[in-house]
Amino acid sequence: MHTVFYVSDGTAITAEVFGHAVLSQFPLPFEQFSVPFVEDKEKALAVRERINHSFHQSGKQPLVFHTIVDDKVRHIITDSDAMCYDFLNTFVAPIEQQLGVKAEPRTHRTHGMDNRQHYDARIDAVNYALDNDDGVNTKEYDEADIILVGVSRCGKTPTSLYLALQFGIRVANYPFIDQDMKHLTLPPMLKANRHKLFGLTIDANRLQEIRQRRRADSRYADPEQCRYELNQIERLFRMEAIPFIDTTFHSVEEISVKILERAGIRRRIF
Amino acid sequence: MHTVFYVSDGTAITAEVFGHAVLSQFPLPFEQFSVPFVEDKEKALAVRERINHSFHQSGKQPLVFHTIVDDKVRHIITDSDAMCYDFLNTFVAPIEQQLGVKAEPRTHRTHGMDNRQHYDARIDAVNYALDNDDGVNTKEYDEADIILVGVSRCGKTPTSLYLALQFGIRVANYPFIDQDMKHLTLPPMLKANRHKLFGLTIDANRLQEIRQRRRADSRYADPEQCRYELNQIERLFRMEAIPFIDTTFHSVEEISVKILERAGIRRRIF
């Protein structure tokens, strides 16, 4: 199995995300290691040692995906016996040519804390999501960008948190529970914010699996109960013309981006 | 100002993160738009129209960073008048050459839900972080990978959630509050899990700013109170040899990655 090293002078998150995307196109397993904060020559020399040792051990040439600004530090890494792919600079030269502007390399570019306002917006959004999770507080819905509604455990909380952390979006969420089901209607504070509502639904078997893990062999996790709740909630979504998404086969990222697209909310990039 | 389009057949998150990293090296402002789910020719034609219109309006050639698997769909985009940068395939050919294996392109590679186990691990980690947030529950610390400790509002919750969502790490967090300060010691369940403890601290002025926004003009937000709590907590960290990080100038990503590095926990890449 080939070994892959993501080497960065920062968190290596960019290298990981991008590297993962590129490698997922290959029908091979990879052993992957992230090596962040490689900011000086000493660290770079230690990493190069590790890379070369890995080659020696496995007999297979490692891949190194790197995002390093300092030339000297980078050259120590590219001097290793691995095949090195310069994630940072490969696109810089053609962009310099297009824009007629030279790049000014700096560290902590992407996942550092350059912009205090952006950072606060994300933290505020996370606090908002937590303060308005699970219907515990219904008085701050004016401040919401989106309000997610659905049955218990269909994915509302992870989605709210992801939207907050990744995009700084303020998302409240409200659960419809067993007692609501017989006469399912939108309560006043949701009606008042109708245009912000987004429904989540899920496959009944999947819901049953998830609930069984939370509260084994309860009424809550009963297959009939799950089907009943989902039928009722989907009826409500249709009657009230609330756009909704089935979360069953989608990741948190996909659900989040679909919601933003439907709501017409432009995502901030942090 | 140049306009940048991140065009993808998926969520466009990979293109955004990577594009942002590359562009942050340029001392220029950019107007950035994400265009996800461009999966067929109709959508691609509409996007191309939008790109060309943008060029026409601004007079400045847009940049397009794209991650599209289907050749026909991709060619419609690269046929636009923008300068197009193929984020997905630029590295594929050299990697094919190194590995002697052809790529097998597929959509929903990176932020889709291919691997149910990975996905569940993240959702479970988020649930764990929420169930064990703010010291509300101290009985599940056996299951924690990490336990964050610190004063109120120093960054514990956002960090736990980020570690859960991004890396599937199980992080509990425990606050030391005003009443604890006079005789500050580690309670039994933290002592029992000493090796998992990580401290967060923060600059006193920054803490005061944050607390003032939460509870204006309270004792909680008083500058003296903030300085006192931080002094006490840092003494505890030193006395108990708990590794700690100052969160003041670091993003959630940086704090999270530093914690994983110090704890020697290998990050899973999702």
XYZ file of C-alpha atoms in Angstrom:
540
model
C 0.000 0.000 0.000
C 1.320 3.441 -0.858
C 1.793 5.921 1.947
C 0.660 9.520 1.566
C 1.962 12.418 3.642
C 0.128 15.733 3.825
C 2.840 18.186 4.843
C 2.076 21.804 5.669
C 3.415 24.816 7.512
C -0.160 25.248 8.775
C -2.868 22.812 9.861
C -2.607 20.652 6.706
C -6.389 20.675 6.463
C -6.318 22.173 2.960
C -3.821 19.552 1.786
C -5.900 16.764 3.334
C -9.214 17.849 1.884
C -7.786 18.415 -1.554
C -5.541 15.359 -1.482
C -8.417 13.216 -0.413
C -10.478 14.471 -3.345
C -7.735 13.652 -5.842
C -6.900 10.233 -4.370
C -10.521 9.140 -4.091
C -10.427 8.782 -7.874
C -7.963 5.933 -7.631
C -9.142 2.377 -6.920
C -6.372 1.806 -4.376
C -6.038 1.932 -0.616
C -3.676 4.539 0.801
C -2.205 4.948 4.247
C -2.475 8.630 5.013
C -0.625 10.793 7.533
C -1.013 14.488 8.217
C 2.057 16.459 9.230
C 1.099 20.010 10.241
C 3.146 22.986 11.499
C 6.319 22.163 9.532
C 7.547 25.723 9.820
C 11.320 25.481 10.132
C 14.293 23.551 8.834
C 14.660 21.294 11.872
C 11.101 20.057 11.584
C 11.438 19.656 7.825
C 14.556 17.533 8.222
C 12.779 15.264 10.696
C 9.839 14.889 8.327
C 12.101 14.098 5.394
C 13.752 11.419 7.500
C 10.359 9.943 8.267
C 9.341 9.974 4.588
C 12.531 8.289 3.434
C 12.274 5.715 6.198
C 8.734 4.928 5.092
C 9.968 4.294 1.544
C 12.697 2.071 2.836
C 10.296 0.059 4.994
C 7.546 -0.466 2.463
C 9.487 -0.500 -0.772
C 6.762 1.663 -2.312
C 7.447 5.265 -3.165
C 5.372 7.531 -0.904
C 3.370 10.467 -2.186
C 3.830 13.845 -0.517
C 1.229 16.568 -0.966
C 2.628 19.774 0.442
C 1.534 23.331 1.191
C 4.643 25.166 2.378
C 5.394 28.796 1.767
C 9.050 29.064 2.759
C 11.304 28.002 -0.129
C 14.093 26.575 2.017
C 11.737 24.539 4.164
C 9.905 23.302 1.087
C 13.106 22.270 -0.653
C 14.085 20.047 2.238
C 10.795 18.200 1.794
C 10.966 18.007 -1.986
C 14.488 16.680 -1.569
C 13.068 13.516 -0.053
C 12.765 10.275 -2.035
C 9.000 10.577 -2.286
C 7.088 11.863 -5.291
C 6.159 15.366 -4.239
C 3.138 17.287 -5.425
C 3.185 21.019 -4.731
C -0.411 21.776 -3.870
C 0.256 25.381 -3.065
C 2.318 26.610 -5.974
C 1.168 24.566 -8.951
C -1.619 27.016 -9.613
C 0.139 30.139 -8.414
C 2.310 30.731 -11.509
C -0.560 30.522 -14.037
C -2.714 32.763 -11.826
C 0.123 35.295 -11.536
C 0.252 35.305 -15.302
C -3.488 35.780 -15.665
C -3.767 38.571 -13.118
C -0.424 40.224 -13.820
C 0.212 40.273 -10.055
C 2.884 38.477 -8.058
C 1.857 36.281 -5.162
C 2.918 37.356 -1.672
C 3.259 34.083 0.184
C 2.298 34.077 3.832
C 1.675 31.354 6.381
C -1.552 30.674 8.286
C -3.277 31.739 5.132
C -6.304 29.545 5.153
C -7.139 28.079 8.503
C -5.432 30.689 10.635
C -7.114 33.522 12.395
C -6.415 36.421 10.096
C -9.821 37.884 10.165
C -11.280 38.353 13.611
C -14.691 39.280 12.221
C -15.006 36.105 10.201
C -13.930 34.080 13.162
C -16.401 35.685 15.514
C -19.181 35.149 12.992
C -18.516 31.429 13.062
C -18.322 31.203 16.839
C -21.468 33.310 17.175
C -23.201 31.023 14.707
C -22.185 27.940 16.713
C -23.450 29.555 19.905
C -26.686 30.449 18.169
C -27.126 26.873 16.919
C -26.586 25.474 20.417
C -28.780 28.060 22.130
C -31.578 27.322 19.665
C -31.166 23.583 19.399
C -34.032 21.156 19.684
C -36.730 23.758 20.295
C -35.368 24.644 23.745
C -35.676 28.336 22.977
C -38.148 29.724 20.480
C -37.684 33.433 21.166
C -34.707 34.165 18.938
C -36.072 32.912 15.645
C -35.914 36.476 14.277
C -32.142 36.107 14.205
C -32.146 32.789 12.385
C -31.092 32.485 8.749
C -32.677 29.017 8.604
C -34.900 26.961 10.904
C -34.672 23.190 10.431
C -37.709 21.110 11.339
C -38.242 17.373 11.457
C -38.669 14.356 13.701
C -36.192 13.464 16.396
C -32.850 12.141 15.048
C -33.318 12.948 11.385
C -30.118 15.024 11.300
C -31.127 18.539 12.368
C -28.432 19.176 14.965
C -25.345 17.990 13.050
C -26.542 19.963 10.022
C -27.079 23.160 12.063
C -23.627 22.838 13.567
C -21.949 22.183 10.262
C -23.648 25.193 8.664
C -22.511 27.300 11.613
C -18.895 26.128 11.711
C -18.265 25.926 7.988
C -20.272 28.867 6.720
C -21.205 31.028 9.721
C -24.931 30.529 9.030
C -27.353 30.950 11.969
C -29.530 27.847 12.140
C -32.166 27.062 14.762
C -33.832 23.670 14.882
C -37.197 22.461 16.131
C -38.308 18.859 16.688
C -41.764 17.468 16.149
C -42.238 14.713 18.686
C -44.645 11.884 19.421
C -47.147 14.031 21.332
C -47.384 16.475 18.421
C -48.186 13.834 15.854
C -51.925 13.437 16.274
C -52.701 17.049 15.441
C -49.593 18.156 13.657
C -49.525 21.871 12.932
C -46.980 24.651 12.815
C -46.766 26.466 16.138
C -46.998 30.294 16.010
C -43.274 31.136 16.138
C -42.614 28.786 13.229
C -45.554 30.199 11.247
C -44.175 33.683 11.830
C -40.852 32.572 10.289
C -42.303 30.374 7.596
C -39.918 31.590 4.897
C -36.923 30.327 6.899
C -38.241 26.804 7.390
C -36.541 23.764 5.950
C -37.664 20.212 6.531
C -35.503 17.152 6.956
C -36.857 13.660 6.487
C -35.211 10.242 6.416
C -35.841 6.623 5.453
C -37.904 4.860 8.139
C -35.522 1.905 8.478
C -32.558 4.222 8.858
C -34.410 6.234 11.522
C -35.233 3.055 13.364
C -31.564 1.996 13.317
C -30.432 5.353 14.697
C -33.094 5.459 17.412
C -32.404 1.867 18.415
C -28.813 2.917 19.169
C -29.998 5.822 21.336
C -32.834 4.088 23.181
C -32.839 0.387 22.505
C -36.194 -1.395 22.358
C -38.239 1.645 23.229
C -41.476 2.872 21.675
C -39.315 5.691 20.282
C -37.301 3.124 18.309
C -40.276 1.014 17.252
C -40.434 0.623 13.437
C -44.177 1.398 13.306
C -43.674 4.518 15.397
C -40.889 5.696 13.091
C -42.983 5.157 9.963
C -45.946 6.910 11.553
C -43.948 9.986 12.568
C -42.306 10.278 9.152
C -45.657 9.988 7.341
C -47.128 12.690 9.509
C -44.192 15.045 9.133
C -44.051 14.661 5.354
C -47.773 15.432 5.199
C -47.119 18.606 7.172
C -44.262 19.605 4.865
C -46.504 19.203 1.840
C -49.505 20.947 3.355
C -47.455 23.878 4.514
C -45.312 23.988 1.360
C -42.120 23.608 3.393
C -39.196 22.565 1.166
C -37.662 19.371 2.487
C -34.740 17.064 1.893
C -34.330 13.353 2.515
C -31.093 13.015 4.467
C -30.759 9.232 4.197
C -28.095 9.028 1.509
C -26.474 12.393 1.914
C -23.606 13.603 4.030
C -23.870 16.601 6.321
C -21.947 18.592 3.711
C -24.339 17.692 0.927
C -27.437 18.391 3.017
C -25.985 21.719 4.135
C -25.062 22.865 0.651
C -28.429 21.755 -0.760
C -30.192 23.792 1.919
C -28.128 26.876 1.151
C -28.808 26.500 -2.557
C -32.576 26.122 -2.038
C -32.699 29.005 0.414
C -30.667 31.163 -1.942
C -28.215 31.996 0.843
C -24.772 32.855 -0.391
C -22.130 30.974 1.497
C -19.305 32.876 3.108
C -15.960 31.205 2.677
C -13.816 31.149 5.771
C -12.291 43.143 -8.771
C -11.887 39.703 -10.309
C -14.699 37.228 -9.857
C -13.985 33.621 -8.918
C -16.383 30.731 -9.502
C -15.963 27.410 -7.705
C -17.792 24.970 -9.969
C -18.329 21.352 -8.979
C -20.496 18.332 -9.672
C -20.573 17.901 -5.876
C -20.736 20.333 -2.964
C -17.836 22.493 -4.217
C -16.396 22.456 -0.712
C -13.095 20.961 -1.891
C -12.778 23.595 -4.626
C -13.589 26.377 -2.155
C -11.148 25.285 0.522
C -8.342 24.722 -1.931
C -9.125 27.783 -4.036
C -9.226 29.917 -0.958
C -5.781 28.654 0.048
C -4.292 29.489 -3.341
C -5.950 32.902 -3.662
C -5.057 33.991 -0.146
C -1.505 34.346 -1.414
C -2.528 37.208 -3.675
C -2.828 40.752 -2.324
C -6.116 41.308 -4.129
C -9.786 41.195 -3.247
C -11.877 38.592 -5.038
C -15.609 38.188 -5.350
C -16.252 34.492 -4.846
C -19.239 32.344 -5.818
C -19.759 28.648 -5.226
C -21.708 26.689 -7.833
C -22.364 23.131 -6.599
C -24.203 20.166 -8.157
C -23.340 20.991 -11.778
C -23.998 17.433 -12.859
C -25.481 17.682 -16.344
C -25.200 19.636 -19.573
C -28.207 21.873 -18.951
C -26.802 23.106 -15.667
C -23.339 23.513 -17.173
C -24.721 25.635 -20.003
C -26.498 27.894 -17.527
C -23.311 28.272 -15.487
C -21.257 29.062 -18.574
C -23.783 31.754 -19.470
C -23.417 33.214 -15.992
C -19.611 33.180 -16.191
C -19.530 34.871 -19.580
C -22.064 37.457 -18.453
C -19.887 38.224 -15.446
C -16.913 38.866 -17.749
C -19.009 41.097 -19.927
C -20.308 43.108 -16.951
C -17.026 43.619 -15.147
C -14.572 43.674 -18.032
C -12.253 41.493 -15.915
C -11.668 37.887 -16.863
C -13.143 35.622 -14.173
C -11.294 32.688 -12.685
C -13.020 29.317 -12.599
C -11.768 26.580 -10.285
C -13.550 23.379 -11.176
C -13.905 19.831 -9.899
C -16.030 17.984 -12.474
C -15.677 14.361 -13.389
C -17.786 14.093 -16.546
C -15.761 15.143 -19.581
C -18.685 16.587 -21.562
C -19.979 18.631 -18.633
C -16.481 19.858 -17.862
C -15.844 20.901 -21.452
C -18.890 23.110 -21.447
C -17.433 24.976 -18.477
C -13.891 25.163 -19.838
C -15.413 26.488 -23.042
C -16.399 29.664 -21.219
C -14.425 32.892 -21.534
C -12.988 32.598 -18.044
C -9.530 31.303 -17.195
C -10.236 27.805 -15.998
C -8.158 25.875 -13.506
C -8.825 22.135 -13.346
C -8.498 21.379 -9.659
C -9.458 17.769 -10.048
C -7.373 16.528 -12.933
C -4.179 18.581 -12.798
C -2.643 16.138 -10.372
C -4.339 13.004 -11.652
C -2.091 12.418 -14.687
C 1.216 12.626 -12.786
C -0.184 10.388 -10.035
C -1.358 7.851 -12.640
C 2.174 7.851 -13.953
C 3.712 7.375 -10.518
C 1.388 4.574 -9.453
C 1.002 2.925 -12.856
C -2.769 2.865 -12.256
C -5.513 4.653 -14.153
C -7.953 6.856 -12.264
C -11.592 5.781 -12.154
C -13.461 9.051 -11.888
C -16.630 9.077 -9.826
C -18.867 11.787 -8.425
C -19.644 12.460 -4.764
C -16.110 11.402 -4.114
C -15.178 13.601 -1.235
C -18.109 15.065 0.605
C -20.660 12.452 -0.348
C -21.817 9.605 1.798
C -19.845 6.712 0.376
C -18.799 5.256 3.608
C -21.601 4.749 6.096
C -19.179 3.816 8.873
C -17.175 7.005 8.537
C -20.332 9.036 8.459
C -21.769 7.400 11.560
C -18.490 7.945 13.383
C -18.781 11.677 12.808
C -22.428 11.884 13.823
C -21.735 9.766 16.902
C -18.844 12.063 17.761
C -21.082 15.138 17.455
C -23.695 13.504 19.655
C -21.006 12.615 22.161
C -19.697 16.197 22.197
C -23.182 17.579 22.813
C -24.103 14.973 25.436
C -20.881 15.728 27.298
C -20.762 19.465 26.834
C -20.123 21.896 29.654
C -19.813 19.267 32.391
C -23.532 18.368 32.211
C -22.682 14.695 32.230
C -19.522 13.295 33.763
C -20.308 9.587 33.549
C -19.155 8.882 30.001
C -15.603 10.140 30.239
C -14.340 6.590 29.640
C -15.495 6.961 26.042
C -13.771 10.293 25.479
C -10.669 10.607 23.305
C -10.038 14.069 24.780
C -11.511 16.116 27.627
C -11.154 19.879 27.290
C -11.044 21.956 30.455
C -10.995 25.690 31.020
C -12.990 28.704 32.148
C -16.332 29.578 30.654
C -16.145 30.920 27.066
C -12.533 30.143 26.342
C -13.443 28.066 23.284
C -14.140 24.544 24.558
C -17.465 23.897 22.827
C -16.624 25.099 19.300
C -13.374 23.142 19.459
C -15.136 19.928 20.609
C -17.671 20.258 17.821
C -15.060 20.927 15.171
C -12.993 17.924 16.266
C -16.142 15.803 16.133
C -17.390 16.985 12.741
C -14.067 17.206 10.953
C -12.219 14.259 12.452
C -14.755 12.082 14.275
C -12.918 12.585 17.588
C -14.926 12.142 20.811
C -14.399 15.236 22.950
C -16.040 16.006 26.278
C -15.620 19.395 27.918
C -15.737 20.592 31.502
C -15.910 24.182 32.746
C -14.316 25.575 35.842
C -16.559 28.313 37.114
C -16.510 31.136 39.631
C -17.512 28.971 42.621
C -14.657 26.540 41.897
C -11.976 29.187 41.847
C -11.189 29.589 45.524
C -10.125 25.972 45.980
C -9.430 24.897 42.458
C -8.752 21.176 42.160
C -9.445 18.396 39.691
C -12.667 16.573 40.549
C -12.452 12.745 40.730
C -13.760 11.907 37.235
C -11.229 14.274 35.682
C -8.401 12.857 37.829
C -9.395 9.368 36.689
C -8.995 10.502 33.053
C -5.995 12.697 33.575
C -4.202 11.506 30.448
C -7.047 12.762 28.260
C -7.115 16.286 29.675
C -6.312 19.341 27.620
C -6.511 22.884 28.873
C -7.613 25.945 26.969
C -6.753 29.432 28.108
C -7.223 32.850 26.534
C -6.131 36.477 26.846
C -8.013 38.225 29.662
C -9.128 41.168 27.523
C -10.408 38.852 24.831
C -12.339 36.828 27.438
C -13.843 39.995 28.822
C -14.975 41.068 25.327
C -16.628 37.702 24.686
C -18.339 37.561 28.084
C -19.534 41.142 27.765
C -21.389 40.107 24.589
C -23.040 37.194 26.394
C -23.901 38.901 29.670
C -23.272 42.604 29.490
C -22.058 44.396 32.606
C -22.215 41.345 34.829
C -19.708 40.125 37.390
C -19.065 37.323 34.893
C -17.855 39.890 32.363
C -15.905 42.005 34.836
C -12.243 42.417 33.769
C -10.910 41.649 37.261
C -13.042 38.510 37.451
C -11.745 37.354 34.068
C -8.106 37.913 35.047
C -8.654 36.145 38.366
C -10.253 33.063 36.789
C -7.534 32.792 34.150
C -4.745 33.085 36.714
C -6.323 30.380 38.815
C -6.883 28.021 35.906
C -3.359 28.421 34.557
C -2.017 27.649 38.031
C -4.087 24.471 38.033
C -2.813 23.491 34.591
C 0.774 23.893 35.748
C 0.310 22.151 39.081
C -1.443 19.200 37.495
C 0.854 19.135 34.444
C -2.101 19.496 32.080
C -0.931 20.555 28.597
C -2.686 23.746 27.573
C -3.057 26.059 24.624
C -3.797 29.767 24.454
C -6.692 30.102 22.022
C -6.557 33.876 21.609
C -4.846 34.105 18.239
C -5.735 30.736 16.812
C -8.653 29.534 14.766
C -10.729 26.520 15.746
C -8.853 24.542 13.090
C -5.456 25.446 14.473
C -6.456 24.730 18.072
C -7.968 21.410 17.049
C -4.958 20.280 15.071
C -2.548 21.380 17.816
C -4.531 19.345 20.343
C -4.443 16.258 18.132
C -0.712 16.636 17.608
C 0.013 17.021 21.330
C -2.289 14.133 22.225
C -0.689 11.977 19.540
C -4.102 11.139 18.117
C -4.027 10.294 14.465
C -6.645 12.179 12.565
C -9.067 10.289 10.391
C -9.717 11.940 7.065
C -13.334 12.020 6.016
